[in-house]
């Protein structure tokens, strides 16, 4: 299974793709950060993030997109932009028929470090070790996106949005992709 | 000028289109509410809202999209969904090269009733009167979307996102639409 993890943010949005390997191991596919310029208007910043997330989805064709669950209680000054980017990531997945899973920050920390209260450095260190990387992924948003993807691979079942949903079969995905393409065709 | 107002919400998203007329008057073009089922997962609810907003934009070709500015301080339990829908409305406009304006609830109330602390009934009553409607638009989300559009028509200049941006000329809009269509063409 291939998971694309998204650590949402308007200034820096972490993106990481991880493949599962047999025996509770995982392999890095790609990792990066989408940055937007705070001088741009919000609509153009969201467009920039959306275009980059679309490109990541189309290039890596993940089976699941794992997004950090945004709580309004945290970081009031940035939560609106964070929620908007999380929404755009979910929408980009939904348009392609790719299931979305939401994980809380403490679920992610617990999954990769064993403690829901681990700090950013511990998370980065464990992500580096789990994926067998020579160098720690930077910035922290990139490491957090990989941690989200690993968390999803190692999750107890049932983390997908909507209890009854499951990963799509190959046939279902082909159908969803065809439907998506049909919807996107420009009207003349 | 034609303005599409969006009162963002995940359960009910108000949408209203208004044309300006000479002499500080305005005309209703269309109004409605996009509803999504709370039993669906958030990604599928966002997809439903996005598809409906896309259809409104493509049908009515507004010059500006006016969206309510979401504050994290208000209604903590629903703010995440509200912010996500606002973000998706901004993204849908930006994908088409349509400028986005954000207005706060008190700016909207002040613009249509003269008081930034007017209640929902007063806003609905004034929207009904300004647009010369035989019947009040219901639910309140629909009236609020129209109030947002009217607020934008009657705004002091400078409400557009990013101080330097202006409405597009017809040629600029045609170019943006062509660019949008090219981007959306399915890759084979």
Short mmCIF file of C-alpha atoms in Angstrom, two decimals:
data_model
loop_
_atom_site.label_atom_id
_atom_site.label_comp_id
_atom_site.label_asym_id
_atom_site.label_seq_id
_atom_site.Cartn_x
_atom_site.Cartn_y
_atom_site.Cartn_z
CA UNK A 1 0.00 0.00 0.00
CA UNK A 2 1.16 3.52 -0.85
CA UNK A 3 0.19 6.40 1.44
CA UNK A 4 0.58 10.12 0.76
CA UNK A 5 0.79 12.03 4.05
CA UNK A 6 -0.10 15.73 4.18
CA UNK A 7 0.88 18.00 7.09
CA UNK A 8 -1.34 20.95 6.17
CA UNK A 9 -0.19 24.56 6.37
CA UNK A 10 -0.51 27.68 4.25
CA UNK A 11 3.11 28.82 4.59
CA UNK A 12 4.62 25.33 4.53
CA UNK A 13 2.65 22.17 3.68
CA UNK A 14 4.59 18.95 4.23
CA UNK A 15 4.05 16.13 1.73
CA UNK A 16 5.48 12.62 2.01
CA UNK A 17 4.88 9.35 0.16
CA UNK A 18 5.63 5.99 1.80
CA UNK A 19 5.18 2.40 0.61
CA UNK A 20 4.49 -0.45 3.02
CA UNK A 21 6.90 -3.37 3.00
CA UNK A 22 6.32 -6.84 4.50
CA UNK A 23 6.95 -7.17 8.22
CA UNK A 24 5.90 -3.75 9.44
CA UNK A 25 8.56 -1.97 7.43
CA UNK A 26 8.18 1.06 5.20
CA UNK A 27 10.05 2.68 2.31
CA UNK A 28 10.40 6.34 1.41
CA UNK A 29 9.11 7.16 -2.08
CA UNK A 30 9.29 10.97 -2.07
CA UNK A 31 9.12 13.85 0.37
CA UNK A 32 8.88 17.62 0.06
CA UNK A 33 7.32 20.85 1.19
CA UNK A 34 4.95 23.14 -0.70
CA UNK A 35 5.65 26.76 0.24
CA UNK A 36 3.54 29.79 -0.54
CA UNK A 37 4.47 33.44 -0.34
CA UNK A 38 2.71 35.32 2.48
CA UNK A 39 2.60 38.40 0.21
CA UNK A 40 0.13 36.68 -2.12
CA UNK A 41 -3.62 36.82 -1.45
CA UNK A 42 -5.09 33.74 0.26
CA UNK A 43 -6.98 32.57 -2.85
CA UNK A 44 -3.76 32.52 -4.90
CA UNK A 45 -1.86 30.77 -2.08
CA UNK A 46 -4.56 28.08 -1.95
CA UNK A 47 -4.38 27.72 -5.74
CA UNK A 48 -0.62 27.20 -5.55
CA UNK A 49 -1.00 24.51 -2.85
CA UNK A 50 -3.82 22.80 -4.78
CA UNK A 51 -1.80 22.67 -8.01
CA UNK A 52 1.19 21.15 -6.22
CA UNK A 53 -0.95 18.58 -4.34
CA UNK A 54 -2.65 17.67 -7.64
CA UNK A 55 0.80 17.05 -9.13
CA UNK A 56 1.87 14.86 -6.17
CA UNK A 57 -1.32 12.80 -6.45
CA UNK A 58 -1.02 12.38 -10.22
CA UNK A 59 2.65 11.44 -10.02
CA UNK A 60 2.56 9.00 -7.10
CA UNK A 61 -1.01 7.57 -7.35
CA UNK A 62 -1.38 6.80 -3.62
CA UNK A 63 -3.93 4.27 -2.35
CA UNK A 64 -4.79 6.51 0.60
CA UNK A 65 -4.20 10.17 1.52
CA UNK A 66 -3.54 10.67 5.26
CA UNK A 67 -4.15 14.23 6.50
CA UNK A 68 -3.54 15.67 9.94
CA UNK A 69 -6.84 16.31 11.72
CA UNK A 70 -7.08 20.05 12.42
CA UNK A 71 -8.50 21.22 15.73
CA UNK A 72 -9.81 24.75 16.12
CA UNK A 73 -8.45 24.92 19.67
CA UNK A 74 -4.80 24.90 18.57
CA UNK A 75 -2.93 27.91 17.21
CA UNK A 76 -5.91 30.18 16.66
CA UNK A 77 -3.88 32.58 14.52
CA UNK A 78 -3.06 29.99 11.85
CA UNK A 79 -5.90 27.48 12.19
CA UNK A 80 -8.02 28.99 9.41
CA UNK A 81 -5.26 28.61 6.80
CA UNK A 82 -4.36 25.15 8.13
CA UNK A 83 -7.98 24.00 7.93
CA UNK A 84 -8.29 25.40 4.40
CA UNK A 85 -5.22 23.52 3.19
CA UNK A 86 -6.43 20.31 4.89
CA UNK A 87 -9.77 20.78 3.10
CA UNK A 88 -8.06 21.26 -0.25
CA UNK A 89 -5.96 18.11 0.28
CA UNK A 90 -9.13 16.12 1.09
CA UNK A 91 -10.88 17.56 -1.96
CA UNK A 92 -7.97 16.71 -4.27
CA UNK A 93 -8.10 13.10 -3.05
CA UNK A 94 -11.90 12.89 -3.26
CA UNK A 95 -11.88 14.19 -6.87
CA UNK A 96 -9.68 11.20 -7.75
CA UNK A 97 -11.65 8.63 -5.76
CA UNK A 98 -8.73 8.17 -3.34
CA UNK A 99 -9.86 7.49 0.27
CA UNK A 100 -8.88 9.99 2.96
CA UNK A 101 -7.84 9.17 6.52
CA UNK A 102 -7.50 11.75 9.30
CA UNK A 103 -5.08 11.24 12.19
CA UNK A 104 -4.59 13.48 15.21
CA UNK A 105 -1.11 14.77 16.08
CA UNK A 106 -0.98 12.57 19.17
CA UNK A 107 -2.00 9.46 17.19
CA UNK A 108 0.86 10.19 14.79
CA UNK A 109 3.40 10.75 17.57
CA UNK A 110 2.28 7.58 19.37
CA UNK A 111 2.49 5.53 16.17
CA UNK A 112 6.09 6.45 15.35
CA UNK A 113 7.64 7.09 18.80
CA UNK A 114 5.41 5.15 21.19
CA UNK A 115 4.45 8.34 23.03
CA UNK A 116 1.60 10.72 22.13
CA UNK A 117 3.56 13.57 23.70
CA UNK A 118 6.84 13.16 21.81
CA UNK A 119 8.47 16.39 20.58
CA UNK A 120 9.25 17.26 16.95
CA UNK A 121 12.87 16.10 17.20
CA UNK A 122 11.85 12.64 18.47
CA UNK A 123 9.36 12.31 15.62
CA UNK A 124 11.98 13.30 13.04
CA UNK A 125 14.51 10.90 14.56
CA UNK A 126 12.11 7.94 14.50
CA UNK A 127 10.93 8.70 10.94
CA UNK A 128 14.59 8.75 9.83
CA UNK A 129 15.23 5.41 11.53
CA UNK A 130 12.00 3.68 10.37
CA UNK A 131 12.62 4.62 6.74
CA UNK A 132 16.38 3.87 6.98
CA UNK A 133 17.36 7.32 5.72
CA UNK A 134 20.96 8.54 5.72
CA UNK A 135 19.79 12.03 6.62
CA UNK A 136 16.84 13.43 8.60
CA UNK A 137 14.07 14.91 6.41
CA UNK A 138 13.90 18.70 6.87
CA UNK A 139 12.01 20.88 7.64
CA UNK A 140 9.87 19.35 10.42
CA UNK A 141 6.77 19.65 8.17
CA UNK A 142 8.33 17.15 5.75
CA UNK A 143 9.14 14.71 8.57
CA UNK A 144 5.60 15.16 9.96
CA UNK A 145 4.07 14.29 6.58
CA UNK A 146 6.12 11.06 6.51
CA UNK A 147 5.10 10.32 10.11
CA UNK A 148 1.43 10.70 9.08
CA UNK A 149 1.91 8.24 6.23
CA UNK A 150 3.70 5.73 8.52
CA UNK A 151 0.98 6.19 11.16
CA UNK A 152 -1.61 5.29 8.55
CA UNK A 153 0.28 2.17 7.44
CA UNK A 154 0.52 0.99 11.04
CA UNK A 155 -2.91 2.12 12.16
CA UNK A 156 -5.45 -0.10 13.82
CA UNK A 157 -8.17 -0.67 11.19
CA UNK A 158 -11.04 1.79 10.96
CA UNK A 159 -9.10 5.05 10.66
CA UNK A 160 -10.51 5.75 7.22
CA UNK A 161 -13.09 8.52 7.05
CA UNK A 162 -16.58 7.03 7.37
CA UNK A 163 -16.50 3.71 9.19
CA UNK A 164 -17.76 1.64 6.31
CA UNK A 165 -15.29 2.75 3.63
CA UNK A 166 -12.42 0.61 2.46
CA UNK A 167 -9.59 0.95 0.04
CA UNK A 168 -10.88 0.77 -3.52
CA UNK A 169 -10.23 -2.24 -5.71
CA UNK A 170 -8.27 -1.66 -8.92
CA UNK A 171 -11.53 -1.74 -10.91
CA UNK A 172 -13.21 0.77 -8.62
CA UNK A 173 -10.22 3.08 -8.88
CA UNK A 174 -10.18 2.88 -12.68
CA UNK A 175 -13.86 3.75 -12.69
CA UNK A 176 -13.37 6.68 -10.32
CA UNK A 177 -10.46 7.99 -12.42
CA UNK A 178 -12.53 7.77 -15.61
CA UNK A 179 -15.41 9.57 -13.94
CA UNK A 180 -13.01 12.25 -12.71
CA UNK A 181 -11.56 12.75 -16.19
CA UNK A 182 -15.06 13.03 -17.67
CA UNK A 183 -16.04 15.66 -15.13
CA UNK A 184 -12.90 17.70 -15.82
CA UNK A 185 -13.34 17.79 -19.60
CA UNK A 186 -13.89 21.42 -20.65
CA UNK A 187 -17.41 22.15 -21.88
CA UNK A 188 -17.64 23.53 -25.40
CA UNK B 1 -20.75 43.95 -12.22
CA UNK B 2 -21.88 40.46 -11.15
CA UNK B 3 -20.94 39.14 -7.71
CA UNK B 4 -21.33 35.59 -6.40
CA UNK B 5 -21.61 35.62 -2.59
CA UNK B 6 -20.72 32.51 -0.58
CA UNK B 7 -21.76 32.03 3.06
CA UNK B 8 -19.54 29.03 3.81
CA UNK B 9 -20.71 26.03 5.80
CA UNK B 10 -20.37 22.26 5.56
CA UNK B 11 -24.00 21.43 6.40
CA UNK B 12 -25.51 24.40 4.54
CA UNK B 13 -23.50 26.68 2.23
CA UNK B 14 -25.44 29.75 1.04
CA UNK B 15 -24.84 30.90 -2.55
CA UNK B 16 -26.26 34.05 -4.12
CA UNK B 17 -25.64 35.92 -7.37
CA UNK B 18 -26.39 39.65 -7.68
CA UNK B 19 -25.92 42.14 -10.53
CA UNK B 20 -25.27 45.82 -9.90
CA UNK B 21 -27.68 48.33 -11.44
CA UNK B 22 -27.10 52.06 -11.89
CA UNK B 23 -27.80 54.26 -8.86
CA UNK B 24 -26.77 51.93 -6.04
CA UNK B 25 -29.40 49.36 -6.92
CA UNK B 26 -28.98 45.61 -7.31
CA UNK B 27 -30.81 42.75 -8.98
CA UNK B 28 -31.16 39.12 -7.90
CA UNK B 29 -29.81 36.65 -10.47
CA UNK B 30 -30.01 33.38 -8.53
CA UNK B 31 -29.89 32.13 -4.96
CA UNK B 32 -29.65 28.73 -3.30
CA UNK B 33 -28.13 26.54 -0.66
CA UNK B 34 -25.73 23.62 -1.07
CA UNK B 35 -26.46 20.99 1.56
CA UNK B 36 -24.35 18.01 2.47
CA UNK B 37 -25.29 14.96 4.48
CA UNK B 38 -23.60 14.78 7.89
CA UNK B 39 -23.47 10.98 7.51
CA UNK B 40 -20.95 11.28 4.66
CA UNK B 41 -17.22 11.52 5.36
CA UNK B 42 -15.76 15.05 5.30
CA UNK B 43 -13.83 14.49 2.05
CA UNK B 44 -17.01 13.47 0.21
CA UNK B 45 -18.94 16.41 1.72
CA UNK B 46 -16.22 18.80 0.50
CA UNK B 47 -16.35 17.18 -2.94
CA UNK B 48 -20.12 17.70 -3.11
CA UNK B 49 -19.76 21.40 -2.14
CA UNK B 50 -16.91 21.89 -4.64
CA UNK B 51 -18.87 20.35 -7.50
CA UNK B 52 -21.90 22.56 -6.79
CA UNK B 53 -19.77 25.72 -6.45
CA UNK B 54 -18.02 24.86 -9.73
CA UNK B 55 -21.44 24.61 -11.39
CA UNK B 56 -22.55 27.99 -9.97
CA UNK B 57 -19.34 29.64 -11.21
CA UNK B 58 -19.59 28.08 -14.67
CA UNK B 59 -23.27 28.96 -15.05
CA UNK B 60 -23.20 32.56 -13.78
CA UNK B 61 -19.63 33.68 -14.66
CA UNK B 62 -19.31 36.22 -11.84
CA UNK B 63 -16.78 39.09 -11.99
CA UNK B 64 -15.97 38.64 -8.29
CA UNK B 65 -16.56 35.97 -5.65
CA UNK B 66 -17.29 37.44 -2.18
CA UNK B 67 -16.70 35.01 0.70
CA UNK B 68 -17.37 35.50 4.39
CA UNK B 69 -14.13 35.87 6.30
CA UNK B 70 -13.90 33.02 8.82
CA UNK B 71 -12.53 33.70 12.28
CA UNK B 72 -11.23 30.87 14.41
CA UNK B 73 -12.62 32.53 17.54
CA UNK B 74 -16.27 31.99 16.54
CA UNK B 75 -18.15 28.70 16.87
CA UNK B 76 -15.18 26.49 17.62
CA UNK B 77 -17.19 23.31 16.96
CA UNK B 78 -17.95 24.18 13.33
CA UNK B 79 -15.10 26.51 12.38
CA UNK B 80 -12.95 23.80 10.79
CA UNK B 81 -15.65 22.80 8.30
CA UNK B 82 -16.57 26.42 7.67
CA UNK B 83 -12.94 27.35 6.97
CA UNK B 84 -12.58 24.35 4.66
CA UNK B 85 -15.63 25.32 2.61
CA UNK B 86 -14.43 28.96 2.45
CA UNK B 87 -11.06 27.68 1.20
CA UNK B 88 -12.72 25.55 -1.46
CA UNK B 89 -14.81 28.51 -2.64
CA UNK B 90 -11.66 30.65 -2.92
CA UNK B 91 -9.85 27.87 -4.78
CA UNK B 92 -12.72 27.42 -7.25
CA UNK B 93 -12.62 31.16 -8.03
CA UNK B 94 -8.81 31.25 -8.28
CA UNK B 95 -8.79 28.29 -10.70
CA UNK B 96 -10.96 30.40 -13.04
CA UNK B 97 -9.01 33.65 -12.60
CA UNK B 98 -11.96 35.24 -10.80
CA UNK B 99 -10.88 37.68 -8.02
CA UNK B 100 -11.91 36.88 -4.44
CA UNK B 101 -13.01 39.39 -1.80
CA UNK B 102 -13.40 38.59 1.90
CA UNK B 103 -15.87 40.47 4.10
CA UNK B 104 -16.41 40.08 7.83
CA UNK B 105 -19.92 39.39 9.18
CA UNK B 106 -20.07 42.86 10.71
CA UNK B 107 -19.04 44.54 7.44
CA UNK B 108 -21.85 42.67 5.70
CA UNK B 109 -24.43 43.59 8.34
CA UNK B 110 -23.34 47.24 8.31
CA UNK B 111 -23.49 47.38 4.51
CA UNK B 112 -27.08 46.14 4.21
CA UNK B 113 -28.69 47.34 7.49
CA UNK B 114 -26.50 50.26 8.60
CA UNK B 115 -25.57 48.42 11.82
CA UNK B 116 -22.71 45.94 12.30
CA UNK B 117 -24.70 44.28 15.07
CA UNK B 118 -27.95 43.64 13.19
CA UNK B 119 -29.58 40.24 13.75
CA UNK B 120 -30.31 37.63 11.07
CA UNK B 121 -33.94 38.74 10.63
CA UNK B 122 -32.92 42.36 9.96
CA UNK B 123 -30.37 41.22 7.38
CA UNK B 124 -32.96 39.03 5.63
CA UNK B 125 -35.52 41.86 5.68
CA UNK B 126 -33.10 44.39 4.15
CA UNK B 127 -31.87 41.94 1.49
CA UNK B 128 -35.51 41.30 0.51
CA UNK B 129 -36.17 45.05 0.27
CA UNK B 130 -32.91 45.97 -1.56
CA UNK B 131 -33.49 43.31 -4.22
CA UNK B 132 -37.23 44.05 -4.45
CA UNK B 133 -38.21 40.43 -3.78
CA UNK B 134 -41.81 39.35 -3.22
CA UNK B 135 -40.66 36.82 -0.65
CA UNK B 136 -37.75 36.64 1.80
CA UNK B 137 -34.96 34.27 0.70
CA UNK B 138 -34.80 31.24 3.03
CA UNK B 139 -32.93 29.78 4.82
CA UNK B 140 -30.84 32.52 6.47
CA UNK B 141 -27.69 31.13 4.75
CA UNK B 142 -29.20 32.04 1.35
CA UNK B 143 -30.03 35.57 2.52
CA UNK B 144 -26.53 35.90 4.01
CA UNK B 145 -24.94 34.96 0.68
CA UNK B 146 -26.97 37.67 -1.07
CA UNK B 147 -26.02 40.15 1.69
CA UNK B 148 -22.34 39.32 1.05
CA UNK B 149 -22.76 40.01 -2.67
CA UNK B 150 -24.57 43.31 -2.00
CA UNK B 151 -21.91 44.27 0.54
CA UNK B 152 -19.27 43.75 -2.11
CA UNK B 153 -21.12 45.87 -4.69
CA UNK B 154 -21.44 48.72 -2.20
CA UNK B 155 -18.04 48.33 -0.59
CA UNK B 156 -15.51 51.09 -0.27
CA UNK B 157 -12.75 50.26 -2.78
CA UNK B 158 -9.89 48.02 -1.68
CA UNK B 159 -11.86 45.04 -0.34
CA UNK B 160 -10.36 42.71 -2.93
CA UNK B 161 -7.78 40.25 -1.64
CA UNK B 162 -4.29 41.69 -2.14
CA UNK B 163 -4.34 45.49 -2.31
CA UNK B 164 -3.12 45.77 -5.88
CA UNK B 165 -5.56 43.43 -7.59
CA UNK B 166 -8.46 44.68 -9.71
CA UNK B 167 -11.31 43.13 -11.60
CA UNK B 168 -10.06 41.50 -14.79
CA UNK B 169 -10.76 42.97 -18.21
CA UNK B 170 -12.78 40.83 -20.65
CA UNK B 171 -9.56 39.89 -22.46
CA UNK B 172 -7.83 38.89 -19.23
CA UNK B 173 -10.83 36.78 -18.22
CA UNK B 174 -10.92 35.02 -21.60
CA UNK B 175 -7.24 34.24 -21.22
CA UNK B 176 -7.69 32.94 -17.68
CA UNK B 177 -10.63 30.76 -18.76
CA UNK B 178 -8.62 29.31 -21.65
CA UNK B 179 -5.70 28.61 -19.35
CA UNK B 180 -8.07 26.95 -16.87
CA UNK B 181 -9.60 24.74 -19.58
CA UNK B 182 -6.13 23.71 -20.77
CA UNK B 183 -5.09 22.75 -17.26
CA UNK B 184 -8.24 20.66 -16.72
CA UNK B 185 -7.89 18.65 -19.95
CA UNK B 186 -7.39 14.99 -18.99
CA UNK B 187 -3.89 13.69 -19.72
CA UNK B 188 -3.71 10.67 -21.99
#
